[in-house]
XYZ file of C-alpha atoms in Angstrom:
741
model
C 18.820 34.236 -7.624
C 20.534 31.107 -8.907
C 20.418 30.453 -12.610
C 19.075 26.982 -12.248
C 15.463 26.848 -11.161
C 13.939 24.018 -9.218
C 11.375 22.065 -11.166
C 9.243 19.228 -9.923
C 7.218 16.875 -12.010
C 3.844 15.845 -10.762
C 2.517 12.403 -11.343
C -1.158 12.010 -10.607
C -1.856 9.122 -8.281
C -4.783 6.892 -9.086
C -7.090 6.020 -6.239
C -8.096 2.424 -6.119
C -11.028 1.054 -4.233
C -10.454 -2.646 -3.772
C -12.903 -3.657 -1.099
C -11.200 -4.043 2.232
C -7.640 -4.190 0.947
C -5.751 -0.881 1.113
C -2.777 -1.179 -1.231
C -0.370 1.741 -1.506
C 0.422 2.879 -5.007
C 3.794 4.415 -5.783
C 4.087 7.859 -7.267
C 7.000 9.640 -8.830
C 6.712 13.100 -7.297
C 9.361 12.603 -4.672
C 11.560 10.440 -6.850
C 12.276 13.384 -9.165
C 13.149 16.090 -6.619
C 16.513 17.766 -6.726
C 18.230 19.236 -3.646
C 17.721 22.994 -3.523
C 18.444 25.703 -0.950
C 15.900 27.133 1.431
C 15.227 30.717 0.322
C 15.345 33.407 3.015
C 13.815 36.799 2.205
C 14.785 39.409 4.880
C 12.025 41.935 5.650
C 13.570 43.815 8.573
C 17.115 44.314 9.787
C 18.603 43.391 13.156
C 17.384 46.761 14.440
C 13.860 46.396 13.073
C 14.307 48.673 10.056
C 12.477 47.688 6.866
C 14.700 46.166 4.188
C 14.792 47.200 0.561
C 12.628 44.175 -0.299
C 10.061 45.206 2.325
C 9.894 48.733 0.933
C 9.734 47.809 -2.750
C 5.974 47.390 -3.118
C 4.809 50.441 -1.189
C 5.154 52.874 -4.096
C 2.777 50.892 -6.269
C 0.116 50.199 -3.673
C -2.509 52.421 -5.230
C -2.116 50.911 -8.653
C -2.494 47.331 -7.511
C -5.125 47.690 -4.768
C -8.832 46.912 -5.373
C -10.677 50.097 -6.348
C -13.509 49.611 -3.914
C -11.261 49.443 -0.843
C -8.029 51.322 -1.593
C -7.914 54.790 0.038
C -5.454 55.920 -2.591
C -7.741 54.848 -5.370
C -10.706 56.556 -3.725
C -8.754 59.813 -3.364
C -7.831 59.679 -7.035
C -11.434 59.148 -7.981
C -12.521 62.115 -5.866
C -9.989 64.444 -7.509
C -11.413 63.535 -10.899
C -14.906 64.423 -9.761
C -16.210 60.865 -9.781
C -17.484 60.743 -6.200
C -20.818 58.960 -6.640
C -20.907 55.335 -5.570
C -17.231 55.193 -4.667
C -17.555 58.131 -2.292
C -20.514 56.524 -0.563
C -18.587 53.283 0.018
C -15.555 55.135 1.360
C -17.233 57.657 3.674
C -14.734 57.991 6.571
C -17.380 58.986 9.083
C -19.578 56.042 8.193
C -16.635 53.653 8.288
C -15.472 55.006 11.630
C -18.922 54.569 13.190
C -19.246 51.056 11.815
C -15.810 50.075 12.999
C -16.458 51.480 16.430
C -19.684 49.568 16.789
C -18.291 46.341 15.477
C -15.215 46.599 17.652
C -17.298 47.104 20.717
C -19.475 44.149 19.849
C -16.478 41.944 19.152
C -14.854 42.910 22.428
C -18.079 42.030 24.200
C -18.493 38.629 22.525
C -15.063 37.286 21.610
C -12.357 39.033 23.640
C -9.685 36.402 24.335
C -8.936 38.032 27.658
C -12.554 37.899 28.728
C -12.969 34.295 27.556
C -9.756 32.746 28.664
C -7.359 34.547 30.947
C -8.230 35.532 34.507
C -6.921 38.897 35.593
C -4.846 37.444 38.359
C -4.601 33.678 38.252
C -2.793 32.113 41.136
C -0.254 29.385 40.475
C -1.977 26.049 40.218
C -5.449 27.526 39.704
C -8.035 25.336 37.993
C -9.417 27.027 34.900
C -12.184 25.889 32.578
C -11.624 27.934 29.414
C -14.320 29.077 27.026
C -13.596 26.271 24.593
C -13.345 27.337 20.995
C -12.477 30.975 21.448
C -10.359 32.274 18.565
C -8.808 35.636 17.763
C -11.063 37.991 15.886
C -10.501 38.139 12.117
C -8.578 41.107 10.799
C -10.373 43.462 8.430
C -7.214 45.162 7.210
C -6.439 45.527 3.528
C -2.978 43.948 2.980
C -2.272 46.297 0.076
C -3.787 49.603 1.138
C -2.866 49.391 4.836
C 0.612 47.920 4.479
C 3.608 49.358 6.299
C 5.774 46.625 4.763
C 4.970 45.418 1.256
C 7.151 43.500 -1.165
C 6.665 43.449 -4.880
C 5.194 40.221 -6.271
C 8.475 38.289 -6.499
C 9.417 35.301 -8.646
C 11.291 32.709 -6.586
C 12.390 29.127 -6.927
C 9.666 26.546 -6.376
C 8.795 25.813 -2.754
C 6.210 23.768 -0.812
C 6.384 25.211 2.724
C 6.794 28.797 3.926
C 6.804 30.625 7.235
C 7.969 33.799 9.001
C 10.566 34.004 11.772
C 11.881 36.900 13.866
C 13.982 37.720 16.928
C 12.665 38.664 20.321
C 9.318 37.769 21.854
C 7.446 34.635 20.908
C 4.401 36.544 19.734
C 3.890 39.464 17.382
C 3.123 42.835 18.975
C -0.599 43.491 19.345
C -2.071 45.071 16.214
C 0.663 43.758 13.884
C -0.475 41.324 11.176
C 1.595 39.528 8.542
C -0.015 38.490 5.244
C 1.235 36.207 2.502
C -0.052 35.210 -0.903
C 1.568 32.851 -3.396
C 1.263 31.921 -7.043
C 0.268 28.311 -7.716
C -0.126 27.020 -11.269
C -0.146 30.556 -12.629
C -2.861 31.896 -10.287
C -2.530 33.953 -7.129
C -4.107 32.708 -3.926
C -6.035 34.929 -1.528
C -4.072 36.776 1.127
C -3.492 34.524 4.140
C -2.735 35.942 7.549
C 0.366 34.401 9.106
C -0.745 34.058 12.686
C 1.587 33.263 15.555
C 1.975 29.540 15.504
C 1.043 29.035 19.118
C 3.278 26.041 18.664
C 6.898 25.498 19.515
C 8.981 24.203 22.349
C 7.965 25.350 25.774
C 11.463 26.784 26.103
C 13.993 27.721 23.433
C 13.697 28.101 19.696
C 13.006 31.064 17.435
C 9.743 32.979 17.252
C 7.695 32.451 14.119
C 4.352 31.807 12.474
C 2.691 28.501 11.744
C 3.869 26.748 8.598
C 2.145 27.625 5.317
C 1.887 24.720 2.840
C 1.324 24.900 -0.909
C 0.943 22.564 -3.838
C 4.051 24.137 -5.381
C 4.473 27.932 -5.525
C 6.852 29.961 -7.701
C 6.066 33.557 -6.663
C 5.245 35.366 -3.387
C 4.135 38.693 -2.027
C 4.305 39.767 1.618
C 2.411 42.516 3.432
C 2.583 43.656 7.047
C -0.169 45.813 8.529
C 0.162 47.719 11.797
C 2.531 50.152 13.482
C 5.887 50.294 11.777
C 7.576 50.984 15.091
C 6.425 47.569 16.357
C 8.154 45.549 13.660
C 10.329 42.813 15.178
C 13.998 42.541 14.345
C 15.315 39.998 11.838
C 11.869 39.338 10.375
C 12.255 37.082 7.361
C 10.242 34.771 5.121
C 11.607 31.244 4.743
C 10.582 29.211 1.677
C 11.389 25.503 1.818
C 11.596 23.346 -1.343
C 10.789 19.639 -1.692
C 14.336 18.550 -0.888
C 15.991 21.308 1.181
C 19.751 21.601 1.071
C 21.356 24.591 2.771
C 20.026 28.156 2.770
C 20.228 31.126 0.411
C 19.564 34.724 1.446
C 17.753 36.485 -1.391
C 18.934 39.895 -2.604
C 16.135 42.112 -3.850
C 18.299 43.364 -6.715
C 18.515 39.832 -8.069
C 14.786 39.098 -7.844
C 12.382 39.324 -10.749
C 9.048 41.038 -10.147
C 5.824 39.924 -11.780
C 2.178 40.930 -12.082
C -0.358 40.059 -9.408
C -4.049 40.782 -9.729
C -5.978 41.936 -6.637
C -7.120 39.032 -4.427
C -9.272 38.903 -1.310
C -8.184 38.144 2.225
C -8.886 34.521 3.135
C -11.221 34.464 6.118
C -13.344 31.754 7.691
C -16.384 33.498 6.227
C -15.172 33.354 2.630
C -14.749 29.983 0.995
C -11.392 29.349 -0.599
C -11.121 28.998 -4.330
C -9.768 25.518 -3.912
C -11.759 22.757 -2.351
C -10.511 19.727 -0.543
C -11.690 16.761 -2.628
C -12.745 13.708 -0.706
C -10.713 10.745 -1.952
C -12.315 8.389 0.550
C -14.413 5.888 -1.418
C -16.933 3.382 -0.162
C -15.656 -0.165 -0.170
C -16.599 -2.175 -3.244
C -19.854 -4.029 -2.559
C -18.780 -7.377 -3.969
C -20.653 -9.530 -6.467
C -24.247 -8.650 -7.177
C -27.144 -10.951 -7.689
C -27.473 -10.097 -11.362
C -27.921 -13.083 -13.660
C -27.587 -13.652 -17.398
C -30.356 -12.523 -19.688
C -33.205 -14.958 -19.906
C -36.024 -15.221 -22.433
C -38.647 -16.267 -19.878
C -39.319 -15.205 -16.281
C -37.597 -17.311 -13.644
C -39.337 -19.060 -10.806
C -36.614 -20.021 -8.374
C -36.996 -23.269 -6.527
C -34.794 -24.689 -3.852
C -31.813 -26.354 -5.533
C -31.594 -30.059 -5.170
C -28.410 -31.547 -3.753
C -26.690 -28.171 -3.184
C -25.431 -27.541 0.362
C -26.444 -24.420 2.273
C -23.420 -22.681 3.826
C -24.805 -19.412 5.227
C -24.804 -20.778 8.763
C -24.530 -18.753 11.943
C -22.274 -21.205 13.721
C -19.399 -19.301 15.303
C -15.825 -20.470 15.437
C -13.904 -19.825 18.669
C -16.779 -17.718 19.888
C -16.221 -15.155 17.137
C -19.064 -12.987 15.921
C -18.773 -9.909 13.762
C -20.738 -7.144 12.149
C -20.454 -6.467 8.441
C -17.411 -4.333 7.666
C -17.889 -4.147 3.900
C -18.284 -0.364 4.006
C -15.842 0.430 6.810
C -15.079 4.176 6.698
C -11.600 5.016 5.581
C -10.716 1.635 4.093
C -10.399 3.079 0.600
C -6.959 2.767 -0.900
C -4.772 5.776 -0.438
C -1.841 6.574 -2.731
C 1.581 6.643 -1.128
C 5.186 7.213 -2.084
C 6.372 4.222 -0.128
C 3.997 1.556 1.095
C 3.054 2.504 4.637
C 2.983 -0.764 6.505
C 4.076 0.340 9.959
C 1.605 -0.726 12.616
C 3.927 -0.659 15.625
C 2.159 -0.781 18.966
C -1.001 -2.089 17.273
C -1.541 1.164 15.359
C -5.016 1.104 13.790
C -3.853 2.691 10.523
C -0.691 2.337 8.424
C 1.895 5.005 9.187
C 4.829 6.277 7.144
C 7.845 6.190 9.429
C 10.397 8.984 9.489
C 12.707 6.781 7.456
C 9.988 6.216 4.844
C 9.227 9.908 4.329
C 12.915 10.837 4.391
C 13.608 12.679 7.657
C 17.171 14.031 7.519
C 18.800 13.000 10.833
C 21.254 15.901 10.654
C 18.424 18.380 11.354
C 17.533 16.747 14.664
C 19.116 18.307 17.740
C 16.341 17.585 20.246
C 16.479 14.255 22.061
C 13.165 12.553 22.882
C 11.808 12.887 26.411
C 8.874 10.712 27.437
C 6.219 11.751 29.958
C 2.744 10.615 31.006
C 0.153 11.972 28.604
C -3.627 11.832 28.388
C -4.743 14.526 25.914
C -4.758 14.869 22.129
C -4.437 18.277 20.442
C -5.852 18.587 16.910
C -4.180 21.040 14.499
C -4.121 22.090 10.863
C -1.057 23.309 9.011
C -2.679 26.294 7.239
C -1.864 27.297 3.684
C -3.623 25.982 0.595
C -5.175 22.575 -0.040
C -3.910 22.169 -3.591
C -1.265 19.502 -3.054
C -1.154 16.032 -4.615
C -0.786 12.755 -2.760
C 2.720 12.393 -4.123
C 3.749 15.789 -2.718
C 2.736 14.987 0.855
C 6.036 13.446 1.942
C 7.918 16.432 0.484
C 5.642 18.795 2.391
C 6.313 16.872 5.606
C 10.058 17.175 4.958
C 9.549 20.916 4.428
C 7.659 21.279 7.701
C 10.401 19.272 9.398
C 13.074 21.669 8.128
C 11.005 24.730 9.023
C 10.411 23.503 12.577
C 13.802 21.925 13.238
C 16.131 24.412 11.525
C 14.333 27.642 10.651
C 12.616 27.910 14.043
C 15.427 26.051 15.824
C 13.183 23.510 17.568
C 15.516 20.663 16.701
C 12.735 18.419 15.314
C 9.264 18.529 13.808
C 6.697 19.691 16.347
C 3.744 17.372 15.613
C 3.566 13.739 16.668
C 1.567 12.760 13.585
C 0.555 14.474 10.330
C -2.401 13.325 8.201
C -2.888 14.517 4.623
C -6.207 14.955 2.817
C -5.767 11.521 1.184
C -5.581 9.753 4.549
C -1.821 9.169 4.457
C -0.354 9.255 7.958
C 3.207 10.375 8.720
C 5.188 9.884 11.908
C 6.301 13.325 13.096
C 8.304 13.932 16.274
C 11.093 11.400 16.733
C 10.145 8.840 19.355
C 6.394 9.007 18.745
C 6.064 5.388 17.648
C 8.328 4.213 20.458
C 6.192 5.679 23.231
C 4.883 3.178 25.747
C 1.148 3.056 26.490
C 0.089 6.053 28.570
C 3.157 8.097 27.591
C 4.201 10.313 24.709
C 7.377 12.061 23.645
C 7.174 15.803 24.364
C 6.481 17.655 21.113
C 6.377 21.280 19.978
C 2.843 21.578 18.687
C 0.997 23.524 21.426
C 3.237 25.795 23.477
C 2.379 25.478 27.133
C 0.636 22.105 26.965
C 3.148 20.057 24.969
C 3.906 18.070 28.097
C 1.038 15.671 28.676
C -0.405 15.699 25.150
C -0.022 14.232 21.661
C -0.366 16.532 18.623
C -1.985 15.491 15.335
C -2.003 17.949 12.433
C -4.321 17.819 9.418
C -2.363 18.982 6.370
C -4.189 21.929 4.821
C -6.306 24.930 5.792
C -9.663 24.003 7.305
C -10.942 27.462 8.112
C -13.653 27.332 5.453
C -13.498 23.842 3.915
C -13.953 20.495 5.566
C -11.247 17.895 6.060
C -11.960 14.788 4.003
C -13.791 11.919 5.656
C -10.703 9.716 5.382
C -8.640 12.412 7.146
C -11.160 12.612 9.986
C -11.184 8.810 10.194
C -7.395 8.608 10.490
C -7.193 11.424 13.064
C -9.961 9.842 15.128
C -8.390 6.386 15.089
C -4.935 7.722 16.005
C -6.430 9.700 18.886
C -8.446 6.699 20.084
C -5.425 4.422 19.798
C -3.299 6.732 21.916
C -5.940 7.310 24.585
C -7.163 3.708 24.708
C -3.649 2.325 25.161
C -3.227 4.690 28.074
C -6.384 3.427 29.755
C -8.513 6.484 28.866
C -11.559 4.601 27.620
C -13.890 7.626 27.654
C -12.461 10.127 25.190
C -15.269 12.600 25.877
C -14.372 13.215 29.502
C -12.849 16.495 30.670
C -9.523 16.337 32.493
C -6.870 18.747 33.759
C -3.675 19.627 31.890
C -0.942 21.851 33.316
C 0.054 25.040 31.472
C 3.830 25.607 31.455
C 4.127 28.936 29.610
C 2.390 32.310 29.675
C 1.248 32.683 26.058
C -2.487 32.614 26.857
C -2.705 31.382 30.445
C -0.534 31.993 33.464
C 2.091 29.318 34.010
C 0.917 26.854 36.634
C -2.723 27.078 35.566
C -4.509 23.740 35.229
C -6.863 23.799 32.265
C -9.919 21.543 32.317
C -10.207 20.366 28.701
C -11.684 17.411 26.802
C -9.341 14.507 26.193
C -9.395 15.576 22.522
C -9.344 19.344 22.004
C -8.442 21.896 19.334
C -5.256 23.954 19.490
C -7.313 27.140 19.907
C -8.585 25.816 23.246
C -5.137 26.204 24.788
C -3.425 28.820 22.598
C -4.123 32.206 21.041
C -4.672 30.803 17.563
C -7.532 29.909 15.207
C -6.048 26.423 14.623
C -7.449 23.933 13.481
C -9.689 26.336 11.544
C -13.384 27.010 12.081
C -14.593 24.031 10.058
C -11.903 21.727 11.398
C -12.797 22.736 14.936
C -16.519 22.173 14.324
C -15.777 18.536 13.418
C -14.032 17.630 16.667
C -17.243 15.841 17.658
C -16.890 13.558 14.638
C -13.256 12.902 15.524
C -14.215 12.086 19.132
C -16.909 9.664 17.958
C -14.401 7.745 15.814
C -11.842 7.896 18.607
C -14.269 6.486 21.157
C -14.738 3.273 19.157
C -11.011 2.944 18.604
C -10.226 3.551 22.278
C -12.349 0.552 23.228
C -10.379 -1.596 20.790
C -6.941 -0.302 21.702
C -7.680 -0.362 25.410
C -8.320 -4.085 25.321
C -5.375 -4.800 23.041
C -2.772 -3.948 25.676
C -3.204 -7.353 27.362
C -5.344 -9.237 24.885
C -4.315 -12.409 23.079
C -6.540 -14.008 20.440
C -9.913 -12.642 19.375
C -11.104 -9.282 20.734
C -14.371 -7.527 19.914
C -14.259 -3.761 19.754
C -16.293 -1.052 18.057
C -18.566 -3.604 16.348
C -15.686 -5.516 14.711
C -13.501 -8.450 15.674
C -9.707 -8.248 15.887
C -7.035 -10.859 16.506
C -3.889 -10.386 18.587
C -1.007 -12.788 18.095
C 0.419 -11.510 21.397
C -0.317 -8.509 23.663
C -0.253 -5.393 21.533
C 0.572 -7.248 18.286
C -2.367 -7.026 15.907
C -2.785 -9.787 13.319
C -3.105 -8.481 9.758
C -3.974 -10.245 6.507
C -4.715 -13.984 6.279
C -5.078 -16.008 9.480
C -5.671 -19.746 9.853
C -7.318 -20.526 13.172
C -7.928 -24.238 13.590
C -9.215 -25.498 10.256
C -10.709 -22.166 9.149
C -9.298 -19.163 7.346
C -9.995 -15.533 8.247
C -8.946 -12.235 6.742
C -7.942 -9.260 8.924
C -7.944 -5.908 7.107
C -4.277 -4.823 6.600
C -5.123 -1.233 7.526
C -7.359 -1.563 10.573
C -7.048 -5.239 11.560
C -10.858 -5.635 11.478
C -12.048 -9.122 10.566
C -13.670 -9.252 7.132
C -17.251 -10.460 6.777
C -19.322 -10.799 3.627
C -17.723 -10.216 0.241
C -14.108 -9.011 0.141
C -11.918 -8.290 -2.901
C -8.375 -9.458 -2.099
C -5.468 -9.532 -4.550
C -7.769 -9.368 -7.592
C -10.061 -12.168 -6.391
C -13.396 -12.248 -4.625
C -13.866 -14.145 -1.369
C -16.814 -14.610 0.933
C -16.544 -14.650 4.720
C -19.429 -15.906 6.819
C -21.260 -12.929 8.310
C -21.605 -14.682 11.631
C -18.216 -16.300 12.197
C -15.987 -14.528 9.671
C -14.715 -17.897 8.407
C -13.875 -18.083 4.717
C -16.536 -19.984 2.769
C -15.810 -22.695 0.197
C -17.982 -24.633 -2.235
C -21.524 -23.528 -3.037
C -22.968 -20.544 -1.141
C -26.360 -18.856 -1.472
C -26.182 -15.059 -1.008
C -29.023 -12.703 -1.731
C -30.939 -14.523 -4.437
C -28.030 -16.212 -6.212
C -25.680 -19.167 -5.894
C -21.893 -18.776 -6.059
C -19.082 -21.310 -6.139
C -15.901 -20.771 -4.114
C -12.846 -22.861 -4.900
C -12.524 -25.523 -2.156
C -8.739 -25.195 -2.291
C -8.325 -21.425 -1.818
C -11.809 -19.925 -1.425
C -11.581 -17.747 -4.539
C -14.878 -17.201 -6.342
C -15.188 -19.128 -9.636
C -16.441 -17.550 -12.849
C -17.287 -18.882 -16.299
C -17.760 -22.606 -17.077
C -17.455 -25.027 -14.163
C -17.660 -28.845 -14.296
C -18.472 -30.719 -11.103
C -18.807 -34.446 -11.473
C -20.756 -35.036 -14.679
C -22.561 -31.669 -14.616
C -21.652 -28.335 -16.143
C -22.486 -24.942 -14.594
C -22.034 -21.385 -15.779
C -21.038 -18.632 -13.348
C -21.609 -15.158 -14.783
C -18.138 -13.594 -15.302
C -19.228 -10.121 -14.139
C -20.786 -11.250 -10.851
C -19.983 -14.924 -10.268
C -23.719 -15.662 -9.886
C -24.749 -19.132 -11.119
C -26.836 -19.000 -14.287
C -30.316 -20.496 -14.151
C -32.794 -20.783 -17.018
C -31.865 -19.512 -20.449
C -28.428 -17.921 -20.895
C -26.830 -16.511 -24.045
C -23.110 -17.344 -23.941
C -20.600 -16.747 -26.747
C -23.344 -16.385 -29.386
C -25.156 -19.562 -28.345
C -28.169 -20.296 -26.150
C -27.965 -22.668 -23.214
C -30.427 -23.784 -20.592
C -29.559 -24.341 -16.957
C -31.860 -26.132 -14.532
C -33.750 -23.545 -12.524
C -33.209 -25.487 -9.333
C -29.719 -26.989 -9.466
C -28.185 -24.793 -12.162
C -26.857 -27.840 -14.050
C -26.651 -27.399 -17.808
C -29.444 -29.235 -19.643
C -28.936 -31.491 -22.689
C -31.322 -33.233 -25.061
C -35.024 -32.418 -25.181
C -36.412 -29.923 -22.643
C -39.868 -28.468 -22.263
C -39.881 -24.808 -21.235
C -42.940 -22.645 -21.165
C -45.153 -24.174 -23.855
C -42.460 -25.346 -26.268
C -39.898 -28.071 -26.760
C -36.216 -27.333 -27.349
C -33.253 -29.523 -28.197
C -29.844 -28.960 -26.588
C -26.761 -30.590 -28.094
C -25.814 -33.567 -25.876
C -22.112 -32.828 -26.492
C -21.948 -29.147 -25.538
C -25.439 -28.101 -24.422
C -25.876 -25.482 -27.182
C -29.457 -25.034 -28.402
C -30.107 -26.536 -31.864
C -31.909 -24.623 -34.621
C -33.162 -25.495 -38.094
C -33.589 -29.077 -39.362
C -32.606 -31.788 -36.873
C -32.436 -35.556 -37.572
C -32.574 -37.925 -34.622
C -32.555 -41.607 -35.640
C -34.889 -41.810 -38.603
C -37.002 -38.805 -37.622
C -36.714 -35.202 -38.746
C -37.624 -32.162 -36.626
C -37.632 -28.468 -37.315
C -36.487 -25.990 -34.650
C -37.466 -22.405 -35.423
C -34.162 -20.501 -36.070
C -35.270 -17.342 -34.244
C -36.330 -19.098 -31.003
C -35.187 -22.737 -31.128
C -38.776 -23.883 -30.374
C -39.823 -27.131 -32.071
C -42.304 -26.530 -34.905
C -45.572 -28.456 -35.118
C -48.388 -28.527 -37.682
C -47.972 -26.766 -41.014
C -44.709 -24.794 -41.427
C -43.536 -22.735 -44.408
C -39.785 -23.344 -44.660
C -37.508 -22.137 -47.479
C -40.488 -21.491 -49.825
C -42.039 -24.902 -49.195
C -44.787 -26.206 -46.967
C -44.157 -29.056 -44.539
C -46.385 -30.845 -42.081
C -44.960 -31.699 -38.635
C -46.835 -34.013 -36.268
C -48.800 -31.692 -33.916
C -48.009 -33.944 -30.923
C -44.414 -35.157 -31.552
C -43.045 -32.617 -34.078
C -41.843 -35.424 -36.343
C -41.970 -34.589 -40.053
C -44.795 -36.478 -41.781
C -43.814 -38.306 -44.917
């Protein structure tokens, strides 16, 4: 173990919700990484014999296993005469009967062979698989049943892990590999490292799917099954944030640590961590709240103020409100993701932006016709930060390209739980409509499909809404560009390997399907798989948009929103001047803004019918607002137009009407026009005097010409009749308020 240990600093990214404007915020996580070697922990030799590291934990199994499940612990309890409850739980006969029954039931209901693979499929046979079938969950105890078990080992920090071995692509039947890691001082549940079901259709090294973490510094490995079935050269690879070279770990140099018993992570048991939903609703814009008034308001139609909420359309454009468009919340990013090549509906981090090392790539892109999308998850924990995502993608890239010898990352796109999208397989963004570069994400059906992986484990927790939104839009974009306008249709895809189906079989699958539908895997997790309907719904709307964009120029309506294309396939983003009117196209999706939108720290209003930016006075809800005629930005505070003053509430921009308390003074604004009043005004049943110079309400004694008046200090109302002021009585004319001499 090297003396220097890899440390990474984590900077928490703030999530901003700025209306319809997604602005990437830089983080420092990746900026502070230091190159470190990939750690390789050998578990078996070239002949399949268990290494010293693989043997190390077997002697202490009984001591570290949970008492209620460990056979060793139960035997110890029996020898001490404490049979009781423990003996009842561990009754071998009872367990054997239960297992037998459950196994029979499982074989009847979920057997992969019964669901998916015909006994003798002819080449080219059409097969409609039992969609959603997944391998049965293992009930083995990784500690008590282990034939290979490492000690809990302290290692250098890593973000991605996975197992590789020589020989066949899949593990022998009945052999299961488990891994748990220590994150932030706590041990995770045991995760089963299933065969990836991914990889190149030909070539590469056998291995499991990648396991991602939020930063782990200790591991423990267990293998359950028949020791004679162990593959040769089985090893655990642990990839840091910035991989540089490889280091084979020697067990004699490794420090052991304590690890409390933890459960096996299954789809039936929720993980300790949850996937927080960073997707926020778009900011609603100014409200109709007004300043505090002393008397109820009766709103009348303003005199001489123009109405602007017209339905007249410009260039035939109409649009629905997109104020609360799903997935338009700001997502943090290491580098601003601005790539929208090929009219992508969401910003994408290119390989250059997330730091793909070109020296790892040994697999040249090959483009083929494609009309399916395969949805994946990466497995592992969900405890990563937004700033770690690019490092995790680099780790997956190394694991796929180098550790498993695929020559590149297998997925076409990766989407993290914050909605950040990363370009995966080289050539993905360069693919022409209706084609895709062959990936290594679903062995057997790589050719003819695009793979999108959700970063995290979605066996028992749900992907975030922003993740689902991004996956759906990417899928719809790909299918729509290819002319597949109905994403819910079922179509054939040719199987090219024999992992689950005989080579030459044509599977009839939905245009968007889960990895488990074509491979012997549980990917994309039970919860992730259950949400494919949501993904398809989002994709269907996007497909309609992207399908029209291939030849469209100018305004295009799709999915309830309007979009503008400067040329075929080139989506207009940001500000657009069309004729004499200004429009705003969301930088993330390209959707035309309507209603209130918060852009670069200013509020704007876009006509809900035409989408044109409003200027001057507008009436929205129950309030008037003023938008700068020069740039459309909403005004706040004091405003002078001609000879009249107005006050626009700073918090909302709404025009004040009636009484308003501003900077410790009272003012009165005409209830109709909103113009500030001066001089005498009659409100309610009282007279008030407002300073002709600044409009502030007068209080106390007031002399106008040769006449004196008294304005009650607490209210400003003019006094009449007898008034007791400063310990003296005065008489004020009951009709005029003038002090009688």
